[in-house]
Amino acid sequence: MTSTSPAPGELRAQLDTLTTEAFRPELADIDRLPTLDLARLMNGEDQTVPRAVAAQLPRIADAIDATAERMARGGRLIYAGAGTPGRLGILDASECPPTFNTDPGEVVGLIAGGPSAIVKAVEGAEDSGELAAADLKALELTADDTVVGISASGRTPYAVGAVAHARSLGALTIGLSCNAGSPLAAAAEHGIEVVVGPELLTASTRLKAGTAQKLVLNMISTITMIRLGKTYGNLMVDVRASNEKLRARSRRIVALATGASDDEIETALAATGGEVKNAILTILGSVDAPTAARLLTESRGHLRAALRVATARE
């Protein structure tokens, strides 16, 4: 895979064609507006983002179903982007272990330029598709993995290169961009193009484009985890209780799921080593902790399925 940076004039011509880069003459004097007017203007802009996401929901749903199928076989979810998109991917990945008790290696965020690029721009890193391929090779990518390339413009070589390399190995690929007809969507098996239009500040794609990407990543990770049995209804039954707040939340989740008394909840959590899902199953299924653990293993972590088996035994 090779990537050749376009000449400055060619790159400018490319950017001129992108909706996310468009200049809006009607906003040329916004620096003269009162702060409240600016806030209202920006808030109005932000309200257009969910509608743009809604237009892509069928594509998003298809991508999520395909991702969940791969992850159920042991695959990983890997985000790859440069700049703001890369940071958004890392943010979403980092929230999965505490929320869904995933292993840190199950959902991974890659950013062009490596970890230092999270807080400081690494010049030139986003222009290399080879760098993306190298980063994925370091993860020993397999055909069961899913790679989501994220790029507001849809042309960032790092994101496109990540998707192209992943697809060549048979991995599932998703291209998330904010321009129609993007190279990223074309390179991916599942192209998601959330066209939010020109930004309030010309080409500042951390604004509407960034918000759109965050909304879609929320959907990809959250709904995938729901499909994998990481929730019971709308309760986070796989939450990892790593601090006092989360321990209190764990007790509350068990209470909401079971209606049990405080004493019953404490007993169940103590017996199951603090595992919320297991504790719920011991209460609702009237089984002991080892049986709950076995039933959940046999049901691949799906509490409803394990509960059906437990109650059928009564």
Coordinates of C-alpha atoms in Angstrom, one line a residue:
M1 CA 0.0 0.0 0.0
T2 CA 1.4 3.4 -0.9
S3 CA 0.2 6.9 -0.2
T4 CA 1.4 9.9 -2.0
S5 CA 0.6 13.3 -0.6
P6 CA -1.0 15.6 -3.2
A7 CA 0.7 18.8 -4.2
P8 CA -0.4 21.9 -2.3
G9 CA -2.5 23.2 -5.2
E10 CA -4.1 19.8 -5.7
L11 CA -4.9 19.4 -2.0
R12 CA -6.5 22.9 -2.0
A13 CA -8.6 21.9 -4.9
Q14 CA -9.7 18.7 -3.1
L15 CA -10.6 20.6 0.0
D16 CA -12.6 23.1 -2.0
T17 CA -15.0 20.3 -3.0
L18 CA -15.7 19.2 0.5
T19 CA -18.9 20.2 2.3
T20 CA -17.1 20.2 5.6
E21 CA -14.6 22.8 4.3
A22 CA -17.1 25.2 2.8
F23 CA -17.0 28.9 3.6
R24 CA -20.3 30.5 4.7
P25 CA -20.4 34.2 3.7
E26 CA -23.5 34.8 5.9
L27 CA -21.4 34.1 9.0
A28 CA -18.5 36.3 8.1
D29 CA -19.3 38.8 10.8
I30 CA -20.1 36.5 13.7
D31 CA -17.2 37.9 15.7
R32 CA -19.2 41.1 16.1
L33 CA -22.3 39.3 17.6
P34 CA -23.1 39.4 21.3
T35 CA -22.1 36.3 23.2
L36 CA -25.7 35.1 23.7
D37 CA -26.5 35.4 20.0
L38 CA -23.4 33.4 19.2
A39 CA -24.4 30.8 21.7
R40 CA -27.9 30.6 20.1
L41 CA -26.4 30.4 16.6
M42 CA -24.1 27.6 17.6
N43 CA -26.9 25.7 19.5
G44 CA -29.0 26.0 16.4
E45 CA -26.2 24.5 14.3
D46 CA -25.8 21.6 16.7
Q47 CA -29.5 20.7 16.5
T48 CA -29.1 19.8 12.8
V49 CA -26.6 17.0 13.6
P50 CA -29.1 14.3 14.9
R51 CA -31.1 14.7 11.7
A52 CA -28.0 14.0 9.7
V53 CA -27.3 11.0 11.8
A54 CA -30.9 9.8 11.4
A55 CA -30.5 9.7 7.6
Q56 CA -27.8 7.1 8.0
L57 CA -29.5 4.8 10.6
P58 CA -30.1 1.9 8.2
R59 CA -26.4 1.8 7.3
I60 CA -25.4 2.2 11.0
A61 CA -27.6 -0.6 12.0
D62 CA -26.2 -2.9 9.3
A63 CA -22.6 -2.1 10.4
I64 CA -23.5 -2.8 14.1
D65 CA -25.1 -6.2 13.3
A66 CA -22.0 -7.2 11.4
T67 CA -19.7 -5.9 14.2
A68 CA -21.6 -7.8 16.9
E69 CA -21.4 -11.0 14.8
R70 CA -17.6 -10.7 14.6
M71 CA -17.2 -9.8 18.2
A72 CA -19.3 -12.8 19.3
R73 CA -16.7 -14.9 17.6
G74 CA -13.9 -13.3 19.7
G75 CA -13.1 -10.4 17.3
R76 CA -12.2 -6.9 18.4
L77 CA -13.6 -3.4 17.6
I78 CA -10.8 -1.1 16.5
Y79 CA -11.1 2.6 15.7
A80 CA -8.6 4.4 13.6
G81 CA -8.4 8.1 12.9
A82 CA -6.2 11.2 13.0
G83 CA -6.7 14.3 15.1
T84 CA -10.2 14.8 16.5
P85 CA -11.6 11.6 15.0
G86 CA -8.7 9.6 16.4
R87 CA -9.3 11.2 19.9
L88 CA -13.0 10.4 19.7
G89 CA -12.3 6.8 18.9
I90 CA -9.9 6.5 21.8
L91 CA -12.5 8.1 24.1
D92 CA -15.2 5.6 23.0
A93 CA -12.8 2.7 23.4
S94 CA -11.6 3.8 26.8
E95 CA -15.2 4.0 28.1
C96 CA -16.0 0.3 27.3
P97 CA -14.1 -1.5 30.1
P98 CA -15.7 0.4 33.0
T99 CA -19.2 0.4 31.3
F100 CA -19.3 -3.1 29.9
N101 CA -16.5 -4.9 31.7
T102 CA -14.7 -5.5 28.4
D103 CA -11.0 -6.4 28.3
P104 CA -9.0 -3.3 27.3
G105 CA -7.9 -5.2 24.2
E106 CA -11.5 -5.8 23.0
V107 CA -12.2 -2.2 21.9
V108 CA -9.1 -0.3 20.8
G109 CA -8.5 3.2 19.6
L110 CA -5.7 4.1 17.2
I111 CA -4.6 7.6 16.5
A112 CA -2.2 8.7 13.8
G113 CA 1.1 9.6 15.5
G114 CA 0.5 7.3 18.6
P115 CA -0.5 8.2 22.1
S116 CA 1.3 11.5 22.2
A117 CA -1.0 12.7 19.4
I118 CA -3.9 12.6 21.9
V119 CA -2.8 15.8 23.4
K120 CA -0.5 17.3 20.8
A121 CA -0.6 17.3 17.0
V122 CA 1.9 15.0 15.3
E123 CA 2.7 16.7 12.0
G124 CA 2.4 14.5 8.9
A125 CA 1.1 11.4 10.7
E126 CA -2.4 11.6 9.2
D127 CA -0.9 11.7 5.7
S128 CA 0.4 8.1 5.9
G129 CA -1.6 5.1 5.0
E130 CA 1.5 3.0 5.7
L131 CA 1.5 4.1 9.3
A132 CA -2.0 2.9 9.7
A133 CA -1.1 -0.5 8.3
A134 CA 1.8 -0.7 10.6
D135 CA -0.3 0.2 13.6
L136 CA -2.8 -2.6 12.7
K137 CA 0.0 -5.1 12.1
A138 CA 1.2 -4.4 15.6
L139 CA -2.3 -5.5 16.8
E140 CA -2.0 -8.7 14.8
L141 CA -5.3 -8.0 13.0
T142 CA -7.5 -11.0 12.2
A143 CA -10.5 -11.6 9.9
D144 CA -12.8 -11.6 13.0
D145 CA -11.9 -8.0 13.9
T146 CA -13.7 -4.9 12.9
V147 CA -11.9 -1.7 11.9
V148 CA -13.7 1.6 11.9
G149 CA -11.9 4.4 9.9
I150 CA -13.0 7.8 11.1
S151 CA -12.4 11.0 9.1
A152 CA -14.5 14.1 8.9
S153 CA -13.3 14.8 5.3
G154 CA -13.4 11.2 4.3
R155 CA -10.1 11.5 2.6
T156 CA -7.6 11.3 5.5
P157 CA -4.9 8.8 4.3
Y158 CA -4.4 7.3 7.8
A159 CA -8.1 6.4 8.1
V160 CA -8.4 5.3 4.5
G161 CA -5.2 3.3 4.8
A162 CA -6.4 1.6 7.9
V163 CA -9.6 0.5 6.2
A164 CA -7.9 -0.7 3.1
H165 CA -5.3 -2.7 5.0
A166 CA -8.0 -4.3 7.2
R167 CA -10.2 -5.2 4.3
S168 CA -7.3 -6.9 2.5
L169 CA -7.0 -9.2 5.5
G170 CA -10.7 -10.0 5.5
A171 CA -11.6 -7.9 8.6
L172 CA -14.9 -6.1 8.7
T173 CA -14.5 -2.5 7.7
I174 CA -16.6 0.6 8.4
G175 CA -15.8 4.1 7.1
L176 CA -17.3 7.0 9.1
S177 CA -17.1 10.4 7.4
C178 CA -19.0 13.6 7.0
N179 CA -18.9 14.1 3.3
A180 CA -20.8 12.4 0.5
G181 CA -18.9 10.3 -2.0
S182 CA -15.9 10.0 0.2
P183 CA -12.8 7.7 -0.5
L184 CA -13.2 6.4 3.0
A185 CA -16.7 5.1 2.4
A186 CA -15.7 3.7 -0.9
A187 CA -12.8 1.8 0.7
A188 CA -15.0 0.3 3.4
E189 CA -17.5 -2.5 3.4
H190 CA -19.9 -0.3 5.3
G191 CA -19.7 3.4 4.4
I192 CA -21.5 5.8 6.8
E193 CA -21.5 9.4 5.6
V194 CA -23.2 11.8 8.0
V195 CA -23.3 15.0 6.0
V196 CA -23.7 17.8 8.6
G197 CA -22.8 20.6 6.2
P198 CA -20.4 23.5 6.6
E199 CA -19.2 24.4 10.0
L200 CA -19.8 27.6 12.0
L201 CA -16.1 28.2 11.9
T202 CA -14.9 27.3 8.4
A203 CA -13.4 23.8 8.4
S204 CA -13.4 23.4 12.2
T205 CA -14.6 19.8 12.0
R206 CA -14.4 19.3 15.7
L207 CA -17.8 21.0 15.8
K208 CA -20.8 19.5 14.0
A209 CA -18.7 16.8 12.3
G210 CA -17.1 15.8 15.6
T211 CA -20.5 15.7 17.3
A212 CA -21.9 13.5 14.6
Q213 CA -18.9 11.1 14.9
K214 CA -19.4 10.9 18.6
L215 CA -23.1 10.1 18.2
V216 CA -22.3 7.3 15.7
L217 CA -19.5 5.9 17.8
N218 CA -21.9 5.9 20.8
M219 CA -24.3 3.8 18.8
I220 CA -21.7 1.4 17.4
S221 CA -20.2 0.5 20.8
T222 CA -23.4 0.7 22.9
I223 CA -25.7 -1.3 20.6
T224 CA -23.0 -3.8 19.8
M225 CA -22.6 -4.4 23.6
I226 CA -26.4 -4.7 23.9
R227 CA -26.4 -7.4 21.2
L228 CA -23.5 -9.2 23.0
G229 CA -25.6 -9.4 26.2
K230 CA -23.7 -6.8 28.1
T231 CA -27.0 -5.3 29.4
Y232 CA -30.3 -6.5 30.9
G233 CA -33.0 -4.2 29.5
N234 CA -31.5 -0.8 29.9
L235 CA -29.3 -1.7 32.9
M236 CA -25.5 -2.0 32.7
V237 CA -25.2 -5.4 34.3
D238 CA -21.6 -5.8 33.2
V239 CA -20.5 -2.6 34.9
R240 CA -17.1 -2.9 36.5
A241 CA -17.3 -1.7 40.1
S242 CA -13.8 -0.1 40.4
N243 CA -14.7 2.7 42.8
E244 CA -17.2 3.7 45.5
K245 CA -19.5 5.3 43.0
L246 CA -19.6 2.3 40.8
R247 CA -20.0 0.0 43.7
A248 CA -23.1 2.0 44.8
R249 CA -24.3 1.9 41.2
S250 CA -23.9 -1.9 41.1
R251 CA -26.1 -2.3 44.2
R252 CA -28.7 0.0 42.6
I253 CA -28.7 -2.0 39.3
V254 CA -29.3 -5.2 41.2
A255 CA -32.1 -3.5 43.1
L256 CA -33.7 -2.2 39.9
A257 CA -33.4 -5.6 38.2
T258 CA -34.7 -7.7 41.1
G259 CA -36.6 -5.6 43.6
A260 CA -34.6 -7.5 46.3
S261 CA -33.9 -6.1 49.8
D262 CA -30.6 -4.5 50.7
D263 CA -29.6 -7.5 52.7
E264 CA -30.4 -9.9 49.8
I265 CA -28.4 -7.7 47.4
E266 CA -25.3 -7.5 49.7
T267 CA -25.4 -11.3 50.1
A268 CA -25.7 -11.9 46.4
L269 CA -22.9 -9.5 45.5
A270 CA -20.6 -11.0 48.2
A271 CA -21.3 -14.5 46.9
T272 CA -20.6 -13.6 43.3
G273 CA -17.5 -11.5 43.9
G274 CA -19.3 -8.3 43.1
E275 CA -20.4 -9.4 39.6
V276 CA -23.7 -7.7 39.0
K277 CA -25.0 -10.0 36.3
N278 CA -24.3 -13.1 38.4
A279 CA -25.8 -11.5 41.5
I280 CA -29.1 -10.8 39.6
L281 CA -29.2 -14.4 38.3
T282 CA -28.8 -15.8 41.8
I283 CA -31.7 -13.8 43.0
L284 CA -34.1 -14.0 40.0
G285 CA -33.1 -17.6 39.1
S286 CA -32.9 -18.9 42.7
V287 CA -29.5 -20.5 42.0
D288 CA -26.2 -20.4 43.9
A289 CA -23.2 -18.4 42.7
P290 CA -21.3 -21.3 41.0
T291 CA -24.5 -22.3 39.1
A292 CA -25.1 -18.7 38.0
A293 CA -21.5 -18.5 36.7
R294 CA -21.9 -21.7 34.8
L295 CA -25.3 -20.7 33.3
L296 CA -23.9 -17.4 32.2
T297 CA -20.9 -19.1 30.6
E298 CA -23.1 -21.5 28.7
S299 CA -25.3 -18.6 27.5
R300 CA -22.3 -16.6 26.4
G301 CA -23.0 -13.9 28.9
H302 CA -26.7 -13.3 28.0
L303 CA -28.5 -12.9 31.3
R304 CA -32.0 -13.4 29.8
A305 CA -31.0 -16.7 28.2
A306 CA -29.4 -17.9 31.5
L307 CA -32.4 -16.8 33.4
R308 CA -34.7 -18.8 31.1
V309 CA -32.6 -21.9 31.8
A310 CA -32.5 -21.3 35.6
T311 CA -36.3 -20.8 35.9
A312 CA -37.0 -23.8 33.7
R313 CA -35.2 -25.9 36.3
E314 CA -37.6 -25.0 39.1

